[in-house]
mmCIF file of C-alpha atoms and ligand atoms in Angstrom:
data_model
loop_
_atom_site.group_PDB
_atom_site.id
_atom_site.type_symbol
_atom_site.label_atom_id
_atom_site.label_comp_id
_atom_site.label_asym_id
_atom_site.label_seq_id
_atom_site.Cartn_x
_atom_site.Cartn_y
_atom_site.Cartn_z
ATOM 1 C CA MET V 206 -21.139 21.488 -64.808
ATOM 2 C CA THR V 207 -18.007 19.451 -64.458
ATOM 3 C CA GLN V 208 -18.207 16.312 -66.449
ATOM 4 C CA ASN V 209 -15.400 14.639 -64.451
ATOM 5 C CA THR V 210 -15.957 11.176 -63.449
ATOM 6 C CA LYS V 211 -13.379 8.934 -61.568
ATOM 7 C CA THR V 212 -12.124 7.471 -64.821
ATOM 8 C CA GLU V 213 -11.220 10.950 -66.312
ATOM 9 C CA SER V 214 -7.993 12.811 -65.567
ATOM 10 C CA PRO V 215 -8.052 15.171 -62.589
ATOM 11 C CA THR V 216 -8.675 18.826 -63.000
ATOM 12 C CA LYS V 217 -5.787 21.344 -63.361
ATOM 13 C CA ALA V 218 -5.726 25.035 -62.596
ATOM 14 C CA GLY V 219 -3.118 27.834 -62.377
ATOM 15 C CA PHE V 220 -1.948 31.270 -63.344
ATOM 16 C CA VAL V 221 -0.085 32.237 -66.499
ATOM 17 C CA ALA V 222 1.390 35.715 -66.607
ATOM 18 C CA ILE V 223 1.403 37.331 -70.066
ATOM 19 C CA ILE V 224 4.245 39.869 -70.233
ATOM 20 C CA GLY V 225 6.113 41.724 -72.793
ATOM 21 C CA ALA V 226 6.839 45.219 -74.209
ATOM 22 C CA PRO V 227 4.053 47.690 -74.768
ATOM 23 C CA ASN V 228 1.893 46.971 -77.792
ATOM 24 C CA ALA V 229 3.214 43.392 -78.357
ATOM 25 C CA GLY V 230 -0.222 42.028 -78.363
ATOM 26 C CA LYS V 231 -0.659 40.670 -74.715
ATOM 27 C CA SER V 232 -4.255 41.795 -74.316
ATOM 28 C CA THR V 233 -5.231 40.533 -77.735
ATOM 29 C CA LEU V 234 -3.683 37.090 -76.773
ATOM 30 C CA VAL V 235 -5.619 36.944 -73.447
ATOM 31 C CA ASN V 236 -8.920 37.880 -75.148
ATOM 32 C CA GLY V 237 -8.221 35.269 -77.860
ATOM 33 C CA LEU V 238 -7.565 32.506 -75.301
ATOM 34 C CA VAL V 239 -10.540 33.411 -73.129
ATOM 35 C CA GLY V 240 -12.780 33.715 -76.165
ATOM 36 C CA GLU V 241 -14.310 37.056 -74.930
ATOM 37 C CA LYS V 242 -13.075 40.548 -74.832
ATOM 38 C CA ILE V 243 -12.147 41.143 -71.280
ATOM 39 C CA SER V 244 -9.032 43.413 -71.635
ATOM 40 C CA ILE V 245 -8.958 46.409 -73.674
ATOM 41 C CA VAL V 246 -6.838 46.651 -76.964
ATOM 42 C CA THR V 247 -5.714 49.669 -78.910
ATOM 43 C CA HIS V 248 -2.889 50.473 -81.305
ATOM 44 C CA LYS V 249 -1.336 52.755 -78.735
ATOM 45 C CA ILE V 250 1.413 51.689 -76.320
ATOM 46 C CA GLN V 251 0.785 51.417 -72.705
ATOM 47 C CA THR V 252 -2.992 50.647 -72.972
ATOM 48 C CA THR V 253 -3.202 48.197 -70.195
ATOM 49 C CA ARG V 254 -2.491 49.934 -66.813
ATOM 50 C CA PHE V 255 -3.114 47.107 -64.237
ATOM 51 C CA GLN V 256 -3.444 43.312 -64.002
ATOM 52 C CA VAL V 257 -6.575 41.827 -65.547
ATOM 53 C CA ARG V 258 -7.313 38.266 -65.086
ATOM 54 C CA GLY V 259 -8.916 36.332 -67.913
ATOM 55 C CA ILE V 260 -10.148 32.690 -67.333
ATOM 56 C CA ALA V 261 -9.814 30.089 -70.166
ATOM 57 C CA MET V 262 -11.256 26.627 -69.803
ATOM 58 C CA ILE V 263 -9.236 24.280 -71.884
ATOM 59 C CA GLY V 264 -9.930 20.613 -71.726
ATOM 60 C CA ASN V 265 -9.733 19.621 -68.035
ATOM 61 C CA ALA V 266 -7.752 22.804 -67.178
ATOM 62 C CA GLN V 267 -8.598 26.207 -66.006
ATOM 63 C CA VAL V 268 -5.956 28.569 -67.235
ATOM 64 C CA VAL V 269 -6.088 31.969 -65.561
ATOM 65 C CA LEU V 270 -4.330 34.368 -67.872
ATOM 66 C CA VAL V 271 -2.999 37.439 -66.098
ATOM 67 C CA ASP V 272 -2.746 40.397 -68.500
ATOM 68 C CA THR V 273 -0.180 42.773 -67.421
ATOM 69 C CA PRO V 274 0.894 46.253 -68.411
ATOM 70 C CA GLY V 275 3.826 46.524 -70.873
ATOM 71 C CA ILE V 276 7.310 46.517 -69.592
ATOM 72 C CA PHE V 277 9.203 49.655 -70.457
ATOM 73 C CA GLU V 278 11.530 52.146 -68.886
ATOM 74 C CA PRO V 279 9.360 53.847 -66.219
ATOM 75 C CA LYS V 280 9.594 57.619 -65.881
ATOM 76 C CA GLN V 281 6.693 58.759 -63.813
ATOM 77 C CA ARG V 282 4.903 57.201 -60.778
ATOM 78 C CA LEU V 283 2.249 55.533 -62.856
ATOM 79 C CA ASP V 284 4.806 53.940 -65.183
ATOM 80 C CA ARG V 285 6.784 52.507 -62.179
ATOM 81 C CA SER V 286 3.504 51.103 -60.718
ATOM 82 C CA MET V 287 2.554 49.562 -64.135
ATOM 83 C CA VAL V 288 5.883 47.947 -64.628
ATOM 84 C CA HIS V 289 5.962 46.765 -61.066
ATOM 85 C CA ALA V 290 2.448 45.147 -61.569
ATOM 86 C CA ALA V 291 3.801 43.300 -64.696
ATOM 87 C CA TRP V 292 6.787 41.805 -62.896
ATOM 88 C CA THR V 293 4.586 40.885 -59.843
ATOM 89 C CA GLY V 294 2.284 39.178 -62.233
ATOM 90 C CA ALA V 295 5.223 37.167 -63.477
ATOM 91 C CA SER V 296 6.578 36.229 -60.064
ATOM 92 C CA ASP V 297 3.140 35.208 -58.757
ATOM 93 C CA SER V 298 2.286 32.914 -61.614
ATOM 94 C CA ASP V 299 2.805 29.188 -62.324
ATOM 95 C CA SER V 300 4.109 29.916 -65.748
ATOM 96 C CA ILE V 301 5.085 32.925 -67.885
ATOM 97 C CA VAL V 302 4.296 33.721 -71.527
ATOM 98 C CA HIS V 303 6.583 36.524 -73.049
ATOM 99 C CA VAL V 304 4.796 37.982 -76.094
ATOM 100 C CA VAL V 305 7.116 39.665 -78.680
ATOM 101 C CA ASP V 306 5.939 41.703 -81.627
ATOM 102 C CA ALA V 307 7.918 39.491 -84.101
ATOM 103 C CA PRO V 308 7.826 41.752 -87.214
ATOM 104 C CA SER V 309 8.770 44.775 -85.232
ATOM 105 C CA TYR V 310 11.700 42.903 -83.523
ATOM 106 C CA TYR V 311 12.800 41.446 -86.883
ATOM 107 C CA GLN V 312 13.252 44.927 -88.319
ATOM 108 C CA VAL V 313 15.781 45.691 -85.556
ATOM 109 C CA LEU V 314 17.449 42.421 -85.631
ATOM 110 C CA SER V 315 17.937 42.266 -89.394
ATOM 111 C CA GLY V 316 19.072 45.727 -89.671
ATOM 112 C CA GLY V 317 16.035 46.623 -91.807
ATOM 113 C CA LYS V 318 14.211 49.787 -91.543
ATOM 114 C CA PRO V 319 13.067 49.951 -87.997
ATOM 115 C CA SER V 320 10.853 52.824 -86.851
ATOM 116 C CA GLY V 321 11.476 54.699 -83.655
ATOM 117 C CA GLN V 322 8.849 52.639 -82.076
ATOM 118 C CA ASP V 323 10.380 49.362 -83.363
ATOM 119 C CA LYS V 324 13.644 50.358 -81.701
ATOM 120 C CA LYS V 325 12.022 51.231 -78.402
ATOM 121 C CA SER V 326 10.119 48.085 -78.424
ATOM 122 C CA ALA V 327 13.241 46.039 -79.104
ATOM 123 C CA VAL V 328 14.907 47.717 -76.116
ATOM 124 C CA ASP V 329 11.986 46.788 -73.971
ATOM 125 C CA THR V 330 11.881 43.262 -75.189
ATOM 126 C CA ASP V 331 15.587 42.906 -74.415
ATOM 127 C CA ARG V 332 14.803 44.319 -70.886
ATOM 128 C CA VAL V 333 12.134 41.617 -70.498
ATOM 129 C CA VAL V 334 14.670 38.861 -71.448
ATOM 130 C CA LYS V 335 17.081 40.191 -68.887
ATOM 131 C CA GLY V 336 14.444 40.172 -66.225
ATOM 132 C CA LEU V 337 13.423 36.616 -67.181
ATOM 133 C CA ARG V 338 16.971 35.323 -66.583
ATOM 134 C CA LYS V 339 16.267 35.786 -62.955
ATOM 135 C CA THR V 340 13.076 33.774 -62.920
ATOM 136 C CA ALA V 341 13.498 31.368 -65.817
ATOM 137 C CA ARG V 342 14.246 27.761 -64.789
ATOM 138 C CA ALA V 343 11.974 28.370 -61.702
ATOM 139 C CA LYS V 344 8.782 27.873 -63.806
ATOM 140 C CA PRO V 345 7.904 27.148 -67.456
ATOM 141 C CA THR V 346 8.789 30.171 -69.543
ATOM 142 C CA ILE V 347 7.318 30.406 -72.974
ATOM 143 C CA LEU V 348 8.047 32.682 -75.832
ATOM 144 C CA ALA V 349 5.163 33.650 -78.086
ATOM 145 C CA LEU V 350 6.336 35.254 -81.260
ATOM 146 C CA ASN V 351 3.226 37.203 -82.188
ATOM 147 C CA LYS V 352 1.911 39.035 -85.286
ATOM 148 C CA ILE V 353 3.327 36.410 -87.621
ATOM 149 C CA ASP V 354 0.526 37.280 -90.063
ATOM 150 C CA LEU V 355 2.793 40.334 -90.793
ATOM 151 C CA LEU V 356 6.083 38.535 -91.152
ATOM 152 C CA PRO V 357 7.222 36.376 -94.020
ATOM 153 C CA ARG V 358 7.889 32.786 -92.941
ATOM 154 C CA GLU V 359 11.552 32.814 -93.999
ATOM 155 C CA ASN V 360 12.265 35.583 -91.413
ATOM 156 C CA LEU V 361 11.092 33.519 -88.611
ATOM 157 C CA LEU V 362 14.114 31.379 -88.285
ATOM 158 C CA LYS V 363 16.505 34.211 -87.549
ATOM 159 C CA LEU V 364 14.139 35.300 -84.868
ATOM 160 C CA ILE V 365 13.923 31.826 -83.211
ATOM 161 C CA GLU V 366 17.574 31.441 -83.284
ATOM 162 C CA HIS V 367 18.172 34.688 -81.739
ATOM 163 C CA PHE V 368 15.727 33.960 -78.872
ATOM 164 C CA ASN V 369 16.958 30.412 -78.436
ATOM 165 C CA GLU V 370 20.401 31.779 -77.749
ATOM 166 C CA THR V 371 19.130 33.649 -74.731
ATOM 167 C CA ASP V 372 18.537 30.382 -73.118
ATOM 168 C CA VAL V 373 15.649 31.726 -71.163
ATOM 169 C CA TYR V 374 12.652 29.847 -72.833
ATOM 170 C CA ASP V 375 11.433 26.314 -72.417
ATOM 171 C CA ASP V 376 9.298 26.477 -75.544
ATOM 172 C CA VAL V 377 8.707 28.759 -78.524
ATOM 173 C CA PHE V 378 5.232 29.310 -80.136
ATOM 174 C CA LEU V 379 4.457 31.167 -83.314
ATOM 175 C CA ILE V 380 1.158 32.944 -83.214
ATOM 176 C CA SER V 381 -1.144 35.552 -84.507
ATOM 177 C CA ALA V 382 -3.184 36.548 -81.528
ATOM 178 C CA LEU V 383 -5.332 38.643 -83.903
ATOM 179 C CA ALA V 384 -5.878 36.178 -86.657
ATOM 180 C CA GLY V 385 -6.014 33.210 -84.270
ATOM 181 C CA ASN V 386 -3.057 31.317 -85.762
ATOM 182 C CA GLY V 387 -1.336 28.980 -83.444
ATOM 183 C CA MET V 388 -3.522 29.969 -80.526
ATOM 184 C CA ASP V 389 -5.091 26.493 -79.987
ATOM 185 C CA VAL V 390 -1.643 24.893 -79.825
ATOM 186 C CA LEU V 391 -0.486 27.390 -77.324
ATOM 187 C CA GLY V 392 -3.711 27.089 -75.334
ATOM 188 C CA ASP V 393 -3.337 23.253 -75.250
ATOM 189 C CA HIS V 394 0.189 23.484 -74.154
ATOM 190 C CA LEU V 395 -0.648 25.989 -71.258
ATOM 191 C CA ALA V 396 -3.416 23.649 -70.160
ATOM 192 C CA ASP V 397 -1.058 20.701 -70.137
ATOM 193 C CA ILE V 398 1.537 22.425 -67.843
ATOM 194 C CA MET V 399 -0.937 23.680 -65.303
ATOM 195 C CA PRO V 400 -0.636 22.098 -61.879
ATOM 196 C CA THR V 401 -3.145 19.531 -60.808
ATOM 197 C CA GLY V 402 -5.788 20.972 -58.559
ATOM 198 C CA PRO V 403 -9.330 22.146 -58.149
ATOM 199 C CA PHE V 404 -10.693 25.065 -60.369
ATOM 200 C CA LEU V 405 -10.005 28.547 -58.843
ATOM 201 C CA TYR V 406 -13.080 30.226 -60.385
ATOM 202 C CA PRO V 407 -16.624 29.080 -61.406
ATOM 203 C CA GLU V 408 -16.337 27.352 -64.792
ATOM 204 C CA ASP V 409 -18.614 29.889 -66.546
ATOM 205 C CA GLN V 410 -16.745 32.925 -65.309
ATOM 206 C CA ALA V 411 -14.564 34.653 -68.029
ATOM 207 C CA ALA V 412 -12.900 37.508 -66.105
ATOM 208 C CA ASP V 413 -11.972 38.552 -62.661
ATOM 209 C CA ILE V 414 -12.623 42.240 -62.862
ATOM 210 C CA PRO V 415 -15.514 44.044 -61.279
ATOM 211 C CA SER V 416 -18.183 45.253 -63.718
ATOM 212 C CA ARG V 417 -17.797 48.964 -62.717
ATOM 213 C CA LEU V 418 -14.068 48.759 -63.479
ATOM 214 C CA LEU V 419 -14.576 46.886 -66.718
ATOM 215 C CA ALA V 420 -17.125 49.501 -67.737
ATOM 216 C CA ALA V 421 -14.560 52.207 -67.036
ATOM 217 C CA GLU V 422 -11.983 50.271 -69.118
ATOM 218 C CA ILE V 423 -14.258 50.124 -72.006
ATOM 219 C CA THR V 424 -14.628 53.888 -72.027
ATOM 220 C CA ARG V 425 -10.923 54.272 -71.728
ATOM 221 C CA GLU V 426 -10.400 52.147 -74.656
ATOM 222 C CA LYS V 427 -12.543 54.503 -76.750
ATOM 223 C CA LEU V 428 -10.525 57.494 -75.327
ATOM 224 C CA PHE V 429 -7.378 55.861 -76.449
ATOM 225 C CA LEU V 430 -8.788 55.206 -79.885
ATOM 226 C CA ARG V 431 -10.291 58.644 -80.365
ATOM 227 C CA LEU V 432 -7.816 60.907 -78.767
ATOM 228 C CA HIS V 433 -4.286 61.667 -79.745
ATOM 229 C CA ASN V 434 -0.729 62.548 -78.444
ATOM 230 C CA GLU V 435 -0.528 62.825 -74.737
ATOM 231 C CA LEU V 436 -4.238 63.174 -73.991
ATOM 232 C CA PRO V 437 -5.087 59.446 -73.593
ATOM 233 C CA TYR V 438 -2.210 59.138 -71.108
ATOM 234 C CA ALA V 439 -3.526 62.138 -69.134
ATOM 235 C CA SER V 440 -7.037 60.699 -68.814
ATOM 236 C CA HIS V 441 -8.561 58.447 -66.361
ATOM 237 C CA VAL V 442 -12.106 57.028 -66.145
ATOM 238 C CA GLU V 443 -14.119 56.259 -63.165
ATOM 239 C CA THR V 444 -17.587 54.719 -62.928
ATOM 240 C CA GLU V 445 -19.552 56.822 -60.488
ATOM 241 C CA LYS V 446 -23.005 55.411 -60.496
ATOM 242 C CA TRP V 447 -24.443 52.053 -61.541
ATOM 243 C CA THR V 448 -28.253 51.688 -61.404
ATOM 244 C CA HIS V 449 -30.256 48.713 -62.333
ATOM 245 C CA LYS V 450 -33.598 49.830 -63.783
ATOM 246 C CA LYS V 451 -36.913 48.064 -63.623
ATOM 247 C CA ASP V 452 -36.895 47.203 -67.352
ATOM 248 C CA GLY V 453 -33.540 45.303 -66.963
ATOM 249 C CA SER V 454 -31.565 48.075 -68.329
ATOM 250 C CA ILE V 455 -28.583 49.665 -66.556
ATOM 251 C CA ARG V 456 -27.789 53.321 -66.127
ATOM 252 C CA ILE V 457 -23.993 54.037 -65.853
ATOM 253 C CA GLU V 458 -22.509 57.351 -65.009
ATOM 254 C CA GLN V 459 -18.844 57.894 -65.532
ATOM 255 C CA ILE V 460 -16.392 60.676 -65.002
ATOM 256 C CA ILE V 461 -13.435 61.173 -67.463
ATOM 257 C CA TYR V 462 -10.725 62.951 -65.624
ATOM 258 C CA VAL V 463 -8.100 65.008 -67.375
ATOM 259 C CA ARG V 464 -5.171 66.764 -65.931
ATOM 260 C CA ARG V 465 -5.404 70.223 -67.434
ATOM 261 C CA LYS V 466 -8.080 72.768 -68.185
ATOM 262 C CA SER V 467 -6.974 73.041 -71.781
ATOM 263 C CA GLN V 468 -7.765 69.193 -72.200
ATOM 264 C CA LYS V 469 -11.327 69.330 -71.248
ATOM 265 C CA PRO V 470 -12.612 71.090 -74.651
ATOM 266 C CA ILE V 471 -10.633 68.523 -76.641
ATOM 267 C CA VAL V 472 -12.327 65.609 -75.014
ATOM 268 C CA LEU V 473 -15.647 67.310 -75.465
ATOM 269 C CA GLY V 474 -14.999 68.249 -79.033
ATOM 270 C CA LYS V 475 -16.861 70.809 -81.133
ATOM 271 C CA ASN V 476 -20.461 70.845 -80.108
ATOM 272 C CA GLY V 477 -19.651 67.921 -77.782
ATOM 273 C CA GLN V 478 -19.190 65.793 -80.801
ATOM 274 C CA THR V 479 -16.077 63.877 -79.593
ATOM 275 C CA ILE V 480 -17.500 62.824 -76.151
ATOM 276 C CA LYS V 481 -20.683 61.873 -77.800
ATOM 277 C CA ASN V 482 -18.837 59.692 -80.247
ATOM 278 C CA ILE V 483 -16.753 58.058 -77.405
ATOM 279 C CA GLY V 484 -20.033 57.471 -75.450
ATOM 280 C CA GLN V 485 -21.748 55.833 -78.473
ATOM 281 C CA MET V 486 -18.782 53.434 -79.020
ATOM 282 C CA ALA V 487 -18.449 52.624 -75.377
ATOM 283 C CA ARG V 488 -22.220 51.994 -74.984
ATOM 284 C CA ILE V 489 -22.347 49.539 -77.955
ATOM 285 C CA ASP V 490 -19.503 47.466 -76.239
ATOM 286 C CA MET V 491 -21.056 47.720 -72.835
ATOM 287 C CA CYS V 492 -24.331 46.353 -74.177
ATOM 288 C CA GLU V 493 -22.553 43.364 -75.475
ATOM 289 C CA THR V 494 -20.446 42.846 -72.405
ATOM 290 C CA PHE V 495 -23.153 43.259 -69.865
ATOM 291 C CA GLY V 496 -25.872 41.628 -72.064
ATOM 292 C CA THR V 497 -28.459 44.318 -71.623
ATOM 293 C CA LYS V 498 -29.482 47.823 -72.708
ATOM 294 C CA ILE V 499 -27.116 50.481 -71.311
ATOM 295 C CA HIS V 500 -27.806 54.183 -70.618
ATOM 296 C CA LEU V 501 -24.354 55.727 -70.516
ATOM 297 C CA PHE V 502 -23.714 59.236 -69.254
ATOM 298 C CA LEU V 503 -20.227 60.729 -69.459
ATOM 299 C CA PHE V 504 -18.834 63.830 -67.648
ATOM 300 C CA VAL V 505 -15.478 65.446 -68.107
ATOM 301 C CA LYS V 506 -13.680 66.827 -64.953
ATOM 302 C CA ILE V 507 -10.231 68.308 -64.295
ATOM 303 C CA ARG V 508 -8.140 66.667 -61.623
ATOM 304 C CA GLU V 509 -4.598 67.693 -62.069
ATOM 305 C CA ASN V 510 -3.193 65.366 -59.675
ATOM 306 C CA TRP V 511 -5.069 62.137 -60.363
ATOM 307 C CA ILE V 512 -1.831 60.492 -61.162
ATOM 308 C CA GLU V 513 -0.561 61.207 -57.649
ATOM 309 C CA ASP V 514 -3.647 60.062 -55.879
ATOM 310 C CA ARG V 515 -2.843 57.002 -53.782
ATOM 311 C CA SER V 516 -6.406 55.774 -53.622
ATOM 312 C CA LYS V 517 -6.556 55.409 -57.465
ATOM 313 C CA TYR V 518 -3.687 52.956 -57.236
ATOM 314 C CA THR V 519 -5.044 50.835 -54.556
ATOM 315 C CA GLU V 520 -8.255 50.610 -56.342
ATOM 316 C CA TYR V 521 -6.512 48.879 -59.341
ATOM 317 C CA GLY V 522 -4.317 46.699 -57.249
ATOM 318 C CA LEU V 523 -1.250 48.860 -58.174
ATOM 319 C CA GLU V 524 1.512 49.721 -55.717
ATOM 320 C CA PHE V 525 1.884 53.426 -55.041
ATOM 321 C CA ASP V 526 5.358 53.425 -53.518
ATOM 322 C CA VAL V 527 7.569 51.846 -56.056
HETATM 323 N N1 GTP I 514 -1.468 42.254 -87.351
HETATM 324 C C1 GTP I 514 -1.574 41.754 -86.024
HETATM 325 N N2 GTP I 514 -1.799 42.773 -85.063
HETATM 326 C C2 GTP I 514 -1.897 42.434 -83.779
HETATM 327 C C3 GTP I 514 -1.740 41.039 -83.338
HETATM 328 N N3 GTP I 514 -1.955 40.932 -82.054
HETATM 329 C C4 GTP I 514 -2.171 42.245 -81.600
HETATM 330 N N4 GTP I 514 -2.244 43.114 -82.609
HETATM 331 C C5 GTP I 514 -2.412 44.510 -82.636
HETATM 332 O O1 GTP I 514 -1.421 45.131 -81.947
HETATM 333 C C6 GTP I 514 -1.893 46.294 -81.214
HETATM 334 C C7 GTP I 514 -1.627 46.105 -79.720
HETATM 335 O O2 GTP I 514 -2.314 45.074 -79.163
HETATM 336 P P1 GTP I 514 -2.659 44.982 -77.593
HETATM 337 O O3 GTP I 514 -3.277 43.563 -77.289
HETATM 338 O O4 GTP I 514 -3.357 46.187 -77.026
HETATM 339 O O5 GTP I 514 -1.051 44.944 -77.013
HETATM 340 P P2 GTP I 514 -0.585 45.052 -75.491
HETATM 341 O O6 GTP I 514 0.643 44.165 -75.508
HETATM 342 O O7 GTP I 514 -1.752 44.468 -74.665
HETATM 343 O O8 GTP I 514 -0.280 46.530 -75.323
HETATM 344 P P3 GTP I 514 -0.173 47.251 -73.945
HETATM 345 O O9 GTP I 514 -1.298 47.033 -73.084
HETATM 346 O O10 GTP I 514 -0.182 48.693 -74.409
HETATM 347 O O11 GTP I 514 1.127 46.960 -73.293
HETATM 348 C C8 GTP I 514 -3.482 46.356 -81.513
HETATM 349 O O12 GTP I 514 -3.595 47.229 -82.563
HETATM 350 C C9 GTP I 514 -3.688 44.943 -81.938
HETATM 351 O O13 GTP I 514 -4.857 44.769 -82.863
HETATM 352 C C10 GTP I 514 -1.505 40.052 -84.375
HETATM 353 O O14 GTP I 514 -1.208 38.853 -84.258
HETATM 354 N N5 GTP I 514 -1.364 40.538 -85.640
HETATM 355 MG MG1 MG I 515 -2.602 45.377 -73.128
#
């Protein structure tokens, strides 16, 4: 319940878009500020495919964090839709947090030993900076240098100087979204800059994502963790059936779509071991997320063209024709 009395400050609420290159730690940051896992996280790039809203109550403010897909050079339709969703999130928000993988960017900036992935990530980060030039000044734009747990302190100055010179940011925060460093300070600042107004969601709501979709995301996270090369990117998960049972448990049936016949046996694994493993991991997370016993049934189907299926895009709030 709201504790507000007339003597207390009025409530605040607004949207903060979390944008950045793939793998910068955007979803980890959103989960950290919300205090619950509402957006999936993996070590692979391009994990998040659509906007996911997490809701953090900080003091008298309701901060709605809009997690977005990474911004990169789009090649195929799904890529274009993902990048479009990220920029739309930025333009629709009250404020923007640009998350940068600081140790990775430092490798490139300092002429150290950047990996191919570091170089790609730096190019994507520079692309975000360029994009922000158009929107900065219109709304508070914050730089969050992330993963500082992996970067010696003395290297931070060079990074801060570099990003200050872009003249895009109003504030810079040093954080480790994973370890929790600097997160309270960032959260308090976001709460501070939210516009005055009534709460946008019930105070006990942590996420704005339908349960069926969240359940599909949980399974997709396990696919990303368990499968390699192009396979995670060729797959897509749908919740087909959701049945509440008398004992309070939930029966969930999901289909994992892959694009080619040859991919199906890989998802199944020898004697069905891979899919069994994916199902076990997903079920454990679902039990925690939905707070009850879950019976999970996974099926694998081939749908060559799911990536060109318009209805899939609208289901996730993605634009098809971009
Ligand atoms: N060491 C360290 N790792 C982190 C930190 N934040 C995130 N990570 C890791 O970085 C990887 C990517 O994190 P995500 O949160 O999925 O990144 P993202 O920006 O949402 O990625 P996409 O959705 O693919 O664009 C994961 O392996 C995280 O555990 C951090 O502060 N420190
Ligand atoms: Mg993500």
